[in-house]
Amino acid sequence: MTASGSPVRQGVWAAPGRVNIIGEHTDYNDGYALPIALPQAVTCAAAAGADGQVRVTSRQHPGELVDEPIAGLATSSTEGWARYPLGVVHEYARRGHRIPGVVLDLDGAVPVGAGLSSSAAVECSVAIALRDLFALPVTDAELIDIGRAAENSYVGAATGTLDQSASVLCTAGHALFLDFGKGEHAQVPFDLTATGLELLVVDTNTPHQLVDGGYGKRRTECEQAAAALGVRSLREVTEAAEVERIADPVLRRRARHIVTENARVLAVVAALRGGGDPRAIGPTLTDGHGSLRDDFEISTPQLDTAVETALAAGAHGARMVGGGFGGSIIALTDADSTEQIAAAIEKGFRAAGFAEPRTFVAVPSAGARRVS
């Protein structure tokens, strides 16, 4: 999906959100993850300009127009939703790619703050639009890194490359096995329909903000844990017992999550590749939630309630997804039980006085692409 040799004047591009089957906070630890792309996507209608300006609008923010000189983006004081697309334009320019001017109109169907990578979908839709508009010699790997750099350096969220990788590289009907340590990926068949299963996503309606300190603090703690073990990254630790050498109990818990989460990803990938009943991965998903709740300490009462209720109502496995401190869960359900499980979660939320959750079934979908 590299750029063609011929620029285009305008078009519409789309990039999806993602949900992880398993593998949270492993990307910046050189570990493994297994996301799928969602059918919900961000679209970017883009047109080439020639006046040195970038103009950005969003259907979700009617009446707002951000109009800035590309040459001045490095010192832009714009905050909020527009900083994500501006960051992508700036990153292209910073890397020496000529953007003579561009008009961007965004429309997002990925729930914001739900842990489903709405920000990466914005970044990737803009990045692929710019690549095609100006026939820029940018590979998929570079496109992913441009999105990551925009989020890290321009927006200020210390994320890894999981979200952008999923948004760009996923294919319909498959999960994407990502090996961040080696920079490799592979498609893994993930057809739940054939076995009478569905993947229920429950947005708990408790938005999170990755720019806030919790995510960055976890990343720093992982780096400190690796240093305590004398390794470059926690990817190098393959036995959970090794983390017991860490004296600090908080760092020990953080390391234990990463080491065991990597093992869970590999176990799920092996099970799916082996062609067995996908129901067998359910307990592994549930174990992942316990690890995120107890060792990484990024769950919330809403996320825990959704997981516990889904399991009590018959889900084969359930876990929180995303960066944590809010967002969504997934539940592996029998197709004929999905509505019942979703209703049980809604009832449980009402009883607890929580905001009403939003639910939908996730189907493995295609990655970033031009749509018109």
Coordinates of N, CA and C in Angstrom, one line a residue, residues 178-287:
L178 N 1.1 -8.9 15.8 CA 2.2 -7.9 15.7 C 3.4 -8.3 16.7
D179 N 4.6 -8.3 16.1 CA 5.8 -8.6 16.9 C 6.6 -7.3 16.9
F180 N 6.4 -6.5 17.9 CA 7.1 -5.2 17.9 C 8.6 -5.2 18.1
G181 N 9.1 -6.3 18.7 CA 10.5 -6.4 18.9 C 11.2 -6.6 17.6
K182 N 10.6 -7.4 16.7 CA 11.2 -7.7 15.4 C 10.7 -6.8 14.3
G183 N 9.6 -6.1 14.5 CA 9.0 -5.2 13.5 C 8.3 -6.1 12.5
E184 N 7.7 -7.2 12.8 CA 7.1 -8.1 11.9 C 5.6 -8.2 12.2
H185 N 4.8 -8.6 11.2 CA 3.4 -8.8 11.4 C 2.9 -10.0 10.5
A186 N 1.8 -10.6 10.9 CA 1.2 -11.7 10.1 C -0.3 -11.7 10.3
Q187 N -1.0 -12.1 9.3 CA -2.4 -12.2 9.4 C -2.8 -13.6 10.0
V188 N -3.8 -13.5 10.9 CA -4.2 -14.8 11.6 C -5.7 -14.9 11.4
P189 N -6.2 -16.0 10.7 CA -7.7 -16.1 10.5 C -8.5 -15.9 11.8
F190 N -9.5 -15.1 11.7 CA -10.4 -14.9 12.9 C -11.8 -14.8 12.4
D191 N -12.4 -15.9 12.1 CA -13.8 -16.0 11.6 C -14.6 -16.6 12.6
L192 N -15.2 -15.8 13.5 CA -16.0 -16.3 14.6 C -17.4 -16.8 14.1
T193 N -17.9 -16.2 13.0 CA -19.2 -16.5 12.5 C -19.3 -18.0 12.2
A194 N -18.2 -18.6 11.7 CA -18.3 -20.0 11.3 C -18.5 -20.9 12.5
T195 N -18.1 -20.4 13.6 CA -18.3 -21.3 14.8 C -19.4 -20.8 15.8
G196 N -20.2 -19.9 15.2 CA -21.4 -19.4 16.0 C -21.1 -18.5 17.1
L197 N -20.0 -17.8 17.0 CA -19.5 -16.8 18.0 C -19.6 -15.4 17.5
E198 N -19.6 -14.5 18.5 CA -19.5 -13.0 18.2 C -18.5 -12.4 19.2
L199 N -18.0 -11.2 18.8 CA -17.2 -10.4 19.7 C -18.0 -9.2 20.0
L200 N -18.5 -9.1 21.2 CA -19.3 -8.0 21.7 C -18.3 -6.9 22.3
V201 N -18.5 -5.7 21.8 CA -17.8 -4.6 22.4 C -18.7 -3.7 23.2
V202 N -18.3 -3.4 24.4 CA -19.1 -2.6 25.3 C -18.3 -1.4 25.6
D203 N -18.8 -0.2 25.1 CA -18.2 1.1 25.4 C -18.9 1.5 26.7
T204 N -18.1 1.6 27.8 CA -18.7 1.9 29.1 C -19.1 3.3 29.3
N205 N -18.8 4.2 28.3 CA -19.2 5.6 28.3 C -18.5 6.3 29.4
T206 N -17.2 5.9 29.6 CA -16.4 6.6 30.6 C -15.1 6.9 29.8
P207 N -15.1 8.0 29.1 CA -14.0 8.4 28.2 C -12.7 8.5 29.0
H208 N -11.6 8.0 28.3 CA -10.3 8.2 28.8 C -9.5 9.2 28.0
Q209 N -8.4 9.7 28.6 CA -7.5 10.7 27.9 C -6.1 10.2 28.0
L210 N -5.5 9.8 26.9 CA -4.2 9.2 26.9 C -3.1 10.3 27.2
V211 N -3.5 11.6 27.0 CA -2.6 12.7 27.2 C -2.4 12.9 28.7
D212 N -3.4 12.4 29.5 CA -3.3 12.5 31.0 C -2.2 11.6 31.4
G213 N -1.8 11.8 32.7 CA -0.5 11.2 33.2 C -0.5 9.7 33.4
G214 N -1.6 9.0 33.5 CA -1.6 7.6 33.8 C -0.9 6.7 32.8
Y215 N -1.2 6.9 31.5 CA -0.6 6.1 30.5 C 0.9 6.3 30.5
G216 N 1.4 7.6 30.4 CA 2.8 7.8 30.4 C 3.5 7.3 31.6
K217 N 2.8 7.3 32.8 CA 3.4 6.8 34.0 C 3.7 5.3 33.9
R218 N 2.7 4.6 33.3 CA 2.9 3.2 33.2 C 4.1 2.9 32.2
R219 N 4.2 3.7 31.2 CA 5.3 3.5 30.3 C 6.7 3.7 31.0
T220 N 6.8 4.7 31.8 CA 8.0 5.0 32.6 C 8.3 3.8 33.6
E221 N 7.2 3.3 34.2 CA 7.4 2.2 35.2 C 7.9 1.0 34.5
C222 N 7.4 0.7 33.3 CA 7.9 -0.4 32.5 C 9.4 -0.3 32.2
E223 N 9.8 0.9 31.8 CA 11.2 1.2 31.5 C 12.0 1.0 32.8
Q224 N 11.5 1.4 33.9 CA 12.3 1.2 35.2 C 12.3 -0.2 35.6
A225 N 11.3 -1.0 35.3 CA 11.3 -2.4 35.6 C 12.3 -3.1 34.8
A226 N 12.4 -2.8 33.5 CA 13.3 -3.4 32.6 C 14.8 -3.1 33.1
A227 N 15.0 -1.9 33.5 CA 16.3 -1.5 34.0 C 16.7 -2.3 35.3
A228 N 15.7 -2.5 36.1 CA 15.9 -3.2 37.4 C 16.3 -4.7 37.1
L229 N 15.8 -5.2 36.0 CA 16.1 -6.6 35.6 C 17.4 -6.7 34.7
G230 N 17.9 -5.5 34.3 CA 19.1 -5.5 33.5 C 18.9 -5.8 32.0
V231 N 17.7 -5.6 31.5 CA 17.3 -5.9 30.1 C 16.9 -4.6 29.4
R232 N 17.0 -4.6 28.1 CA 16.7 -3.4 27.3 C 15.2 -3.2 27.3
S233 N 14.4 -4.2 27.2 CA 13.0 -4.1 27.3 C 12.4 -5.4 28.0
L234 N 11.2 -5.3 28.4 CA 10.6 -6.4 29.1 C 10.3 -7.6 28.1
R235 N 10.4 -7.3 26.9 CA 10.2 -8.4 25.9 C 11.2 -9.5 26.1
E236 N 12.4 -9.2 26.6 CA 13.5 -10.1 26.9 C 13.2 -11.1 28.0
V237 N 12.2 -10.7 28.8 CA 11.9 -11.6 30.0 C 10.7 -12.5 29.6
T238 N 11.0 -13.8 29.6 CA 10.0 -14.8 29.2 C 9.4 -15.6 30.3
E239 N 9.9 -15.5 31.5 CA 9.4 -16.3 32.6 C 8.9 -15.4 33.7
A240 N 7.6 -15.5 34.1 CA 7.0 -14.6 35.0 C 7.8 -14.6 36.4
A241 N 8.4 -15.8 36.7 CA 9.1 -15.9 37.9 C 10.3 -14.9 38.0
E242 N 10.8 -14.5 36.8 CA 12.0 -13.6 36.8 C 11.7 -12.2 37.4
V243 N 10.4 -11.8 37.3 CA 10.1 -10.5 37.8 C 10.1 -10.4 39.3
E244 N 10.1 -11.5 40.0 CA 10.2 -11.5 41.4 C 11.5 -10.9 41.9
R245 N 12.5 -10.8 41.0 CA 13.8 -10.2 41.4 C 13.7 -8.7 41.6
I246 N 12.6 -8.1 41.1 CA 12.4 -6.6 41.3 C 12.0 -6.3 42.7
A247 N 12.7 -5.5 43.3 CA 12.5 -5.2 44.7 C 11.2 -4.3 44.9
D248 N 11.0 -3.3 44.1 CA 9.9 -2.4 44.2 C 8.6 -3.2 43.8
P249 N 7.6 -3.2 44.7 CA 6.4 -4.0 44.4 C 5.6 -3.5 43.3
V250 N 5.6 -2.1 43.1 CA 4.8 -1.6 42.0 C 5.4 -2.0 40.6
L251 N 6.8 -1.8 40.5 CA 7.4 -2.1 39.3 C 7.4 -3.6 39.0
R252 N 7.3 -4.4 40.1 CA 7.2 -5.9 40.0 C 5.9 -6.2 39.3
R253 N 4.8 -5.6 39.8 CA 3.5 -5.8 39.2 C 3.4 -5.4 37.8
R254 N 4.0 -4.2 37.5 CA 3.9 -3.8 36.1 C 4.6 -4.8 35.2
A255 N 5.8 -5.2 35.6 CA 6.6 -6.2 34.8 C 5.8 -7.5 34.6
R256 N 5.2 -7.9 35.7 CA 4.5 -9.2 35.6 C 3.3 -9.2 34.6
H257 N 2.6 -8.0 34.5 CA 1.6 -7.9 33.5 C 2.2 -8.0 32.1
I258 N 3.3 -7.3 31.8 CA 3.8 -7.4 30.5 C 4.3 -8.8 30.1
V259 N 5.0 -9.4 31.0 CA 5.5 -10.8 30.7 C 4.4 -11.7 30.5
T260 N 3.4 -11.7 31.4 CA 2.3 -12.7 31.2 C 1.4 -12.3 30.0
E261 N 1.3 -11.0 29.7 CA 0.4 -10.6 28.6 C 1.1 -11.1 27.3
N262 N 2.4 -11.0 27.2 CA 3.1 -11.5 26.0 C 2.8 -13.0 25.8
A263 N 2.8 -13.7 26.9 CA 2.6 -15.2 26.9 C 1.1 -15.4 26.5
R264 N 0.2 -14.6 26.9 CA -1.2 -14.7 26.5 C -1.4 -14.5 25.0
V265 N -0.7 -13.5 24.5 CA -0.9 -13.3 23.0 C -0.4 -14.5 22.3
L266 N 0.8 -15.0 22.6 CA 1.3 -16.2 21.9 C 0.4 -17.4 22.0
A267 N -0.2 -17.5 23.2 CA -1.1 -18.7 23.4 C -2.4 -18.5 22.5
V268 N -2.9 -17.3 22.4 CA -4.1 -17.1 21.6 C -3.8 -17.3 20.2
V269 N -2.7 -16.8 19.7 CA -2.3 -16.9 18.3 C -2.1 -18.4 18.0
A270 N -1.5 -19.2 18.8 CA -1.3 -20.6 18.6 C -2.7 -21.3 18.5
A271 N -3.6 -20.9 19.4 CA -4.9 -21.6 19.4 C -5.7 -21.3 18.1
L272 N -5.6 -20.0 17.7 CA -6.4 -19.7 16.4 C -5.7 -20.3 15.2
R273 N -4.4 -20.3 15.2 CA -3.7 -21.0 14.0 C -3.9 -22.5 14.0
G274 N -4.2 -23.0 15.2 CA -4.3 -24.5 15.3 C -5.7 -25.0 14.8
G275 N -6.6 -24.0 14.5 CA -7.9 -24.4 14.0 C -8.9 -25.0 15.0
G276 N -8.6 -24.8 16.2 CA -9.5 -25.4 17.2 C -10.7 -24.4 17.5
D277 N -11.5 -24.8 18.4 CA -12.7 -24.0 18.8 C -12.2 -22.7 19.4
P278 N -12.6 -21.5 18.9 CA -12.1 -20.2 19.4 C -12.6 -20.0 20.9
R279 N -13.7 -20.8 21.3 CA -14.1 -20.6 22.7 C -13.0 -20.9 23.7
A280 N -12.0 -21.7 23.2 CA -10.9 -22.0 24.1 C -10.1 -20.8 24.6
I281 N -10.1 -19.7 23.8 CA -9.3 -18.6 24.2 C -10.0 -17.7 25.2
G282 N -11.3 -18.0 25.5 CA -12.0 -17.2 26.5 C -11.3 -17.0 27.8
P283 N -10.9 -18.1 28.5 CA -10.3 -17.9 29.8 C -9.0 -17.1 29.7
T284 N -8.3 -17.2 28.6 CA -7.1 -16.4 28.4 C -7.4 -14.9 28.4
L285 N -8.5 -14.6 27.7 CA -9.0 -13.2 27.7 C -9.3 -12.7 29.1
T286 N -10.0 -13.5 29.8 CA -10.4 -13.1 31.2 C -9.2 -13.0 32.1
D287 N -8.2 -13.9 31.9 CA -6.9 -13.7 32.7 C -6.3 -12.4 32.4

